[in-house]
Coordinates of C-alpha atoms and ligand atoms in Angstrom, one line a residue:
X994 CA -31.6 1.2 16.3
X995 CA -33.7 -1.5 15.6
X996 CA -33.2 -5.1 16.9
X997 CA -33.1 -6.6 13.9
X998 CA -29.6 -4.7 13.0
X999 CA -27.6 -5.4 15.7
X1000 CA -25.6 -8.1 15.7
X1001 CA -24.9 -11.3 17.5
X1002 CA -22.0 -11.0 19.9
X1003 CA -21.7 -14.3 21.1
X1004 CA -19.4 -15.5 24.0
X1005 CA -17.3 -17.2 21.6
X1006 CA -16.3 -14.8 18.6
X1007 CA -16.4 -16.1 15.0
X1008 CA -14.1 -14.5 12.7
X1009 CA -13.1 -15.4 8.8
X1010 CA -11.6 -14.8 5.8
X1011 CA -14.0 -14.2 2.9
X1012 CA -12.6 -15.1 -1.0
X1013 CA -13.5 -17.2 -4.2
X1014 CA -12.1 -19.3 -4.2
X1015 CA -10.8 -19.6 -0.7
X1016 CA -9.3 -23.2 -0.1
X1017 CA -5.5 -22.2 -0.8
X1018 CA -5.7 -18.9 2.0
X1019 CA -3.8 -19.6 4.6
X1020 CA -4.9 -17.4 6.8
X1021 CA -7.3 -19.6 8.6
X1022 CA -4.0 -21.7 10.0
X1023 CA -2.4 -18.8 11.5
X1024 CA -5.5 -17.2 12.9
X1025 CA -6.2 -20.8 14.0
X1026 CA -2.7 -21.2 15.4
X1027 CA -3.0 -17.6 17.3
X1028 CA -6.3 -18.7 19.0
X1029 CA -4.8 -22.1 20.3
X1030 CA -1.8 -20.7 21.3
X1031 CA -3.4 -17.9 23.5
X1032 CA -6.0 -20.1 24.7
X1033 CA -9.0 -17.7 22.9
X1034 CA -12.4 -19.2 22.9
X1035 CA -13.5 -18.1 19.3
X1036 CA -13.4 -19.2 16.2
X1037 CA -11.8 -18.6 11.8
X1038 CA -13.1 -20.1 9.3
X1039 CA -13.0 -19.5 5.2
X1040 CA -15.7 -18.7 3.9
X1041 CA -16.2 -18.6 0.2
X1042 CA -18.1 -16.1 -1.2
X1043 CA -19.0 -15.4 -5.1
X1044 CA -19.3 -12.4 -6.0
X1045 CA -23.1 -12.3 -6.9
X1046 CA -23.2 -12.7 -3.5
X1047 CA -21.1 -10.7 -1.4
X1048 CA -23.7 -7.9 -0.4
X1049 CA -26.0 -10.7 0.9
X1050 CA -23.1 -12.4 3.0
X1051 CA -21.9 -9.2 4.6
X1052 CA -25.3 -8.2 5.6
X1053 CA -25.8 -11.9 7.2
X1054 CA -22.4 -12.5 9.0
X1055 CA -22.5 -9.9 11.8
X1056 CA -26.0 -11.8 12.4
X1057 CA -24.4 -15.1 12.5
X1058 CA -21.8 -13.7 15.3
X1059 CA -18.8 -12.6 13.6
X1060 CA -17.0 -10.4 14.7
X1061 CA -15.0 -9.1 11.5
X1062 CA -12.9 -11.1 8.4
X1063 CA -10.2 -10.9 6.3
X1064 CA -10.8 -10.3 2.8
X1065 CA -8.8 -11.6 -0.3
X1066 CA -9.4 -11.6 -4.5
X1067 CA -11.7 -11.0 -5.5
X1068 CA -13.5 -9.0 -3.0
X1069 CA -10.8 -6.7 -1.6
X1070 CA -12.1 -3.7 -3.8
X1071 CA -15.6 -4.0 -3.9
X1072 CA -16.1 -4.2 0.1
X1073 CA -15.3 -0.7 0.2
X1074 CA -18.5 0.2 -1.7
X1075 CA -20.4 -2.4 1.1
X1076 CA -18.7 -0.9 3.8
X1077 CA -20.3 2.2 6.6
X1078 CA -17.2 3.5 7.6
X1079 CA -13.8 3.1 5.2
X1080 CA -10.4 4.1 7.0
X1081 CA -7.8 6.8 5.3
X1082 CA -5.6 3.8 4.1
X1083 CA -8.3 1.9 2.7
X1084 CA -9.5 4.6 0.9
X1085 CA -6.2 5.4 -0.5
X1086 CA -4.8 1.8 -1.6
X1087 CA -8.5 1.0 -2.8
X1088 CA -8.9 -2.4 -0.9
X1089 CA -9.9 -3.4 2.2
X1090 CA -8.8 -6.8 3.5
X1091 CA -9.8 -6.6 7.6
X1092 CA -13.3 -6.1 8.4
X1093 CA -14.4 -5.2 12.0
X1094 CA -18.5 -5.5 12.2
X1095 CA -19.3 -3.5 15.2
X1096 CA -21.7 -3.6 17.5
X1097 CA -23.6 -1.1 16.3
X1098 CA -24.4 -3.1 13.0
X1099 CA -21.8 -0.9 11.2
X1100 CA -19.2 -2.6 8.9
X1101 CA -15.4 -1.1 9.5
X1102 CA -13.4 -1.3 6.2
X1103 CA -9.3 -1.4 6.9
X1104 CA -6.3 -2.3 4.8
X1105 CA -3.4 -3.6 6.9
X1106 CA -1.5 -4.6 3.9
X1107 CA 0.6 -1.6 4.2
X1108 CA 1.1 -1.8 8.3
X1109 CA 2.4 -5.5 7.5
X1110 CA 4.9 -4.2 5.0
X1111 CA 6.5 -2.1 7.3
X1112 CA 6.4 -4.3 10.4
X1113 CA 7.7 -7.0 8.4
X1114 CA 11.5 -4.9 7.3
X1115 CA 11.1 -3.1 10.6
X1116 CA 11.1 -7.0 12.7
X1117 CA 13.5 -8.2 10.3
X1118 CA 15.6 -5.3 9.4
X1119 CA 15.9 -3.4 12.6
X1120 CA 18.6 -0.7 11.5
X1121 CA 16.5 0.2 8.3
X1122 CA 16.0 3.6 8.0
X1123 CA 13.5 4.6 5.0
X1124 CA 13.5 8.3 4.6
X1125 CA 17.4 8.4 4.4
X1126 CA 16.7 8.0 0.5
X1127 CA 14.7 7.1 -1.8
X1128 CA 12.5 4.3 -2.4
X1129 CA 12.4 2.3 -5.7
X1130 CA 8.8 -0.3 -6.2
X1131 CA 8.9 -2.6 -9.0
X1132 CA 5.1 -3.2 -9.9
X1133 CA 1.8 -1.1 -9.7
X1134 CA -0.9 -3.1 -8.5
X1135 CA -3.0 -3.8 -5.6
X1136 CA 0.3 -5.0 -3.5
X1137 CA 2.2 -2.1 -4.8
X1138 CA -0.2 0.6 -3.9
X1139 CA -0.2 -1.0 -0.3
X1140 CA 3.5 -0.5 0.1
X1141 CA 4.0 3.1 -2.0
X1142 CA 1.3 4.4 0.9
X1143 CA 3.0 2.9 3.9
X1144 CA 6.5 4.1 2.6
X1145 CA 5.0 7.8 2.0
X1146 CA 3.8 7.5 5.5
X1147 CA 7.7 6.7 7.1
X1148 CA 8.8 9.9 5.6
X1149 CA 10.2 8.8 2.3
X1150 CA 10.9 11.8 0.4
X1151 CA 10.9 10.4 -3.3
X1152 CA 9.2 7.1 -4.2
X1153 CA 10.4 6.1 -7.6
X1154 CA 7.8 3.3 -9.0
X1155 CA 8.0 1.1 -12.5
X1156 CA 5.5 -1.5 -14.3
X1157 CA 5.4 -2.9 -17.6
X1158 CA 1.9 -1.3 -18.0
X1159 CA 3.1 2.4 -17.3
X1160 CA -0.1 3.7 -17.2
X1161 CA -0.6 1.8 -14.0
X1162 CA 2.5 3.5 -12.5
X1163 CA 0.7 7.3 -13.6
X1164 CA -2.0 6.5 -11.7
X1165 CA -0.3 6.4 -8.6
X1166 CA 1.5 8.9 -9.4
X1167 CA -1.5 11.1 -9.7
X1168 CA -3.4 9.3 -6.8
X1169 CA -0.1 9.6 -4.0
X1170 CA 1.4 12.7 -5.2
X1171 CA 4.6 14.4 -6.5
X1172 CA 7.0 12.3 -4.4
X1173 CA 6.2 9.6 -7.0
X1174 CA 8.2 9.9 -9.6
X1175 CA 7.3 7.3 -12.6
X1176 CA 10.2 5.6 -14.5
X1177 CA 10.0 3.6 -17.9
X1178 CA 9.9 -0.2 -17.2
X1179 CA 13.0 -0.3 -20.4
X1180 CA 14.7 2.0 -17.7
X1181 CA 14.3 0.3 -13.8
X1182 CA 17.9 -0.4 -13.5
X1183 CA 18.2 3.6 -13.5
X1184 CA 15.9 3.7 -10.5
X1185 CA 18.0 1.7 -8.6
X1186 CA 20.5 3.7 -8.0
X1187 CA 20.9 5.6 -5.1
X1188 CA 17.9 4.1 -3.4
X1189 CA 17.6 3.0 0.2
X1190 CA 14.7 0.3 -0.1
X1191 CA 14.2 -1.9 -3.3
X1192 CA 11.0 -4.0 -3.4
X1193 CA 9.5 -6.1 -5.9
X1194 CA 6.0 -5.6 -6.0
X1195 CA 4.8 -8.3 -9.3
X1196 CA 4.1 -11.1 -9.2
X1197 CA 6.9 -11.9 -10.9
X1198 CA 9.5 -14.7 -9.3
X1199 CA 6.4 -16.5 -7.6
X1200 CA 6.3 -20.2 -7.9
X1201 CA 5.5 -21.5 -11.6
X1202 CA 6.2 -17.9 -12.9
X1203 CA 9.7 -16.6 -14.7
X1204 CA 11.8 -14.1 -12.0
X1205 CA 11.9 -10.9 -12.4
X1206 CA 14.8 -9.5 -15.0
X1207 CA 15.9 -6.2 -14.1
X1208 CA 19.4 -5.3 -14.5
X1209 CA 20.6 -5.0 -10.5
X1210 CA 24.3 -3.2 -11.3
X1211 CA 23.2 -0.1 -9.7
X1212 CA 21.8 -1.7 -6.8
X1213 CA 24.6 -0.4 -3.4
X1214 CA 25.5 -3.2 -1.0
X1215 CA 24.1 -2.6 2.0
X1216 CA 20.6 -1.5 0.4
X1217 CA 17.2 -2.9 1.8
X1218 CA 15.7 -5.3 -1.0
X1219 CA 12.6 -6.9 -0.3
X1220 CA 10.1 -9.1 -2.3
X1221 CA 6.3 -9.4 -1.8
X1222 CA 6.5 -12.8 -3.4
X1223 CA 7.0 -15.5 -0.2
X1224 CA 6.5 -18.9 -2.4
X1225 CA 8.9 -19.3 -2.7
X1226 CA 10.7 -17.2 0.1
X1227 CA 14.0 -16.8 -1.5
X1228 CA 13.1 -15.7 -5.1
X1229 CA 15.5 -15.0 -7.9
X1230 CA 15.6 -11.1 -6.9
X1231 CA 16.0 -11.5 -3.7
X1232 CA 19.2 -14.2 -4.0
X1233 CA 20.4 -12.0 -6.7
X1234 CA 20.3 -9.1 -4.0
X1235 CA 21.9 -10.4 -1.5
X1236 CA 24.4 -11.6 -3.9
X1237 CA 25.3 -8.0 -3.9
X1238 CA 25.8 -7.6 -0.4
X1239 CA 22.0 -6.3 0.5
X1240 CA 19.9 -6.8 3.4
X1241 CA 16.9 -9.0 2.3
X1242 CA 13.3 -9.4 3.8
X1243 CA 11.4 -11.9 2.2
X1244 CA 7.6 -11.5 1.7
X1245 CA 5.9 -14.0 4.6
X1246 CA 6.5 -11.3 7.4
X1247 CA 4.0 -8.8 5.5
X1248 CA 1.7 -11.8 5.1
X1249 CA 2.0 -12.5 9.2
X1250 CA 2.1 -8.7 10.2
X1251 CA -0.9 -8.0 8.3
X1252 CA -3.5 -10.2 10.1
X1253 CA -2.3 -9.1 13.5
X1254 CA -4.4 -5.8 13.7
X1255 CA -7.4 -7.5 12.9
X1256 CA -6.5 -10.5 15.0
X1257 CA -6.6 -7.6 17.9
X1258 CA -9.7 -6.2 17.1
X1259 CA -12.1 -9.4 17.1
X1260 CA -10.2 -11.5 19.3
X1261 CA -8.8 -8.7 22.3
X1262 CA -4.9 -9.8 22.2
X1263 CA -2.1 -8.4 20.4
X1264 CA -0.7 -12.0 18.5
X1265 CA 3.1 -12.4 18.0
X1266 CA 4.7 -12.6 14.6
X1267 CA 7.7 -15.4 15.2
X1268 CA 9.8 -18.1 14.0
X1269 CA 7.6 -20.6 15.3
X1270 CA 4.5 -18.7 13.3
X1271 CA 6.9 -18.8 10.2
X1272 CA 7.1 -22.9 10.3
X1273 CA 3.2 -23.3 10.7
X1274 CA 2.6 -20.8 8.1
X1275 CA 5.1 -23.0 5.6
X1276 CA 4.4 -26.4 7.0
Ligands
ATR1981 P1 -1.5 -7.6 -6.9 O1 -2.8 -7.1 -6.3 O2 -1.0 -8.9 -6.2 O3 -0.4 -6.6 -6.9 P2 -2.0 -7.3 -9.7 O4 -2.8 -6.1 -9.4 O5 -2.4 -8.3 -10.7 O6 -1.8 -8.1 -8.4 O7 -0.5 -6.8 -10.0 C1 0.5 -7.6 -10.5 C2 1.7 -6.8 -10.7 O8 2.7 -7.7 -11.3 C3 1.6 -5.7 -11.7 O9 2.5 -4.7 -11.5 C4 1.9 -6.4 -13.0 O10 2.3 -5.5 -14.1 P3 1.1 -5.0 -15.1 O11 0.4 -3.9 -14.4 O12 1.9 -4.6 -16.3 O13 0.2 -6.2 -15.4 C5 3.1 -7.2 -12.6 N1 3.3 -8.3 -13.6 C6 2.6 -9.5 -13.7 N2 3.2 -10.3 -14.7 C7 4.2 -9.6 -15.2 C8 5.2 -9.8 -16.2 N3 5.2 -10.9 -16.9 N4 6.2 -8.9 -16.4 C9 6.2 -7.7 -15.7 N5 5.3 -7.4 -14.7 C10 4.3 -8.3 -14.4

């Protein structure tokens, strides 16, 4: 290979998130908080890119000495095209949001949305056991498609899944397979019933937006809800839940668990997901 494709790799490793805009992500102060705390000589920075230019940044950062980035809106689908080698579970969500540029000059395309997901209930429900049931996801977009594939992937023998745009909902059907089974948005009470694990996957109940309204009556005490909204971290669904006597997860923990893979890879420590990562996070 050429000299003029390998990369940088510096003693002090620069890593990043890539987004436009960028200046709300805070990914930057837990990446920043992991590297103090561990005492890592390297670097995270944000790093907005527009879209025009996205093709032209990739290509320069290995070459600049980073060592991978994050990847948020509105970039998390169109890396894949950019990308030399794309993992299984990028492929199938569609989005990538951890890159790994490798020695070699090759740019690694991963989604750890779905890891996080399931790291997060597992941490913070430890008795949770997914494929006792069925699973019910409220929503069909990119954050939905993240958790239907990590729940296939525990075992989950029937994923029920509803959004106001059904057509959305068919797609993953069609994508992910007969365990999904599609049900009206008029009808997502019905889903509810009988299911082990309940998350809301709109963006519905977020800060400045109206909660989600689904009729919860068939919802079983003792079921795991959890909400992929985390601002704020108690929504409306999830106080309604536990209302009902469920177990709730709120959404930071899937934010947290998914940058600890790619804090791995570029850095060379496993990072801990705690209380203490929680307050930074929030602060
Ligand atoms: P993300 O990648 O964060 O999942 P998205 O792809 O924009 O973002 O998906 C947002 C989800 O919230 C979708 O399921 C969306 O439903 P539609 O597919 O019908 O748009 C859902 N959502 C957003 N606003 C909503 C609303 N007012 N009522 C019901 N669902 C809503």
């Amino acid at each position: 290979m050429p000299d003029s494709q390998q990369s940088a790799r510096p003693n002090s490793p620069i890593a990043g998130v890539i987004g436009w805009p960028i200046a709300h992500s805070r990914s930057p102060r837990l990446h920043g908080h992991w590297l103090q705390r561990y005492g890592i000589n390297g670097h995270y920075i944000p790093v907005p890119v527009m879209p025009e230019h996205l093709a032209e940044v990739l290509r320069a950062m290995p070459r600049m000495g980073f060592v991978g980035a994050n990847v948020t809106i509105p970039h998390k689908e169109s890396v894949l095209a950019l990308a030399d080698v794309v993992t299984d579970r990028a492929a199938l969500i569609g989005a990538a949001n951890t890159l790994i540029f490798r020695p070699d000059g090759k740019i690694h395309a991963d989604n750890t949305d779905g890891y996080g997901f399931i790291a997060n209930i597992r941490q913070n429900a430890p008795g949770w056991i997914p494929d006792l049931g069925p699973a019910a996801v409220i929503g069909a977009g990119g954050a939905a498609r993240a958790a239907v594939a990590s729940l296939l992937e525990t075992g989950v023998t029937e994923l029920r899944i509803t959004n106001r745009t059904r057509i959305r909902a068919e797609q993953i059907r069609a994508e992910f397979g007969a365990k999904v089974v599609v049900y009206d948005w008029a009808q997502a009470g019905n889903m509810l019933e009988g299911a082990v694990t309940v998350v809301n996957a709109t963006s519905m109940g977020m800060e400045g937006k109206p909660a989600l309204r689904i009729p919860l009556d068939a919802l079983a005490p003792g079921t795991l809800v959890t909400d992929l909204v985390y601002a704020p971290l108690m929504t409306p669904f999830l106080e309604e839940a536990q209302a009902r006597g469920c177990e709730i997860v709120d959404g930071l923990g899937m934010l947290l668990h998914q940058a600890t893979p790619g804090f791995e890879r570029w850095f060379g420590h496993r990072p801990e997901v705690d209380d203490e990562l929680r307050r930074i996070v929030l602060a």
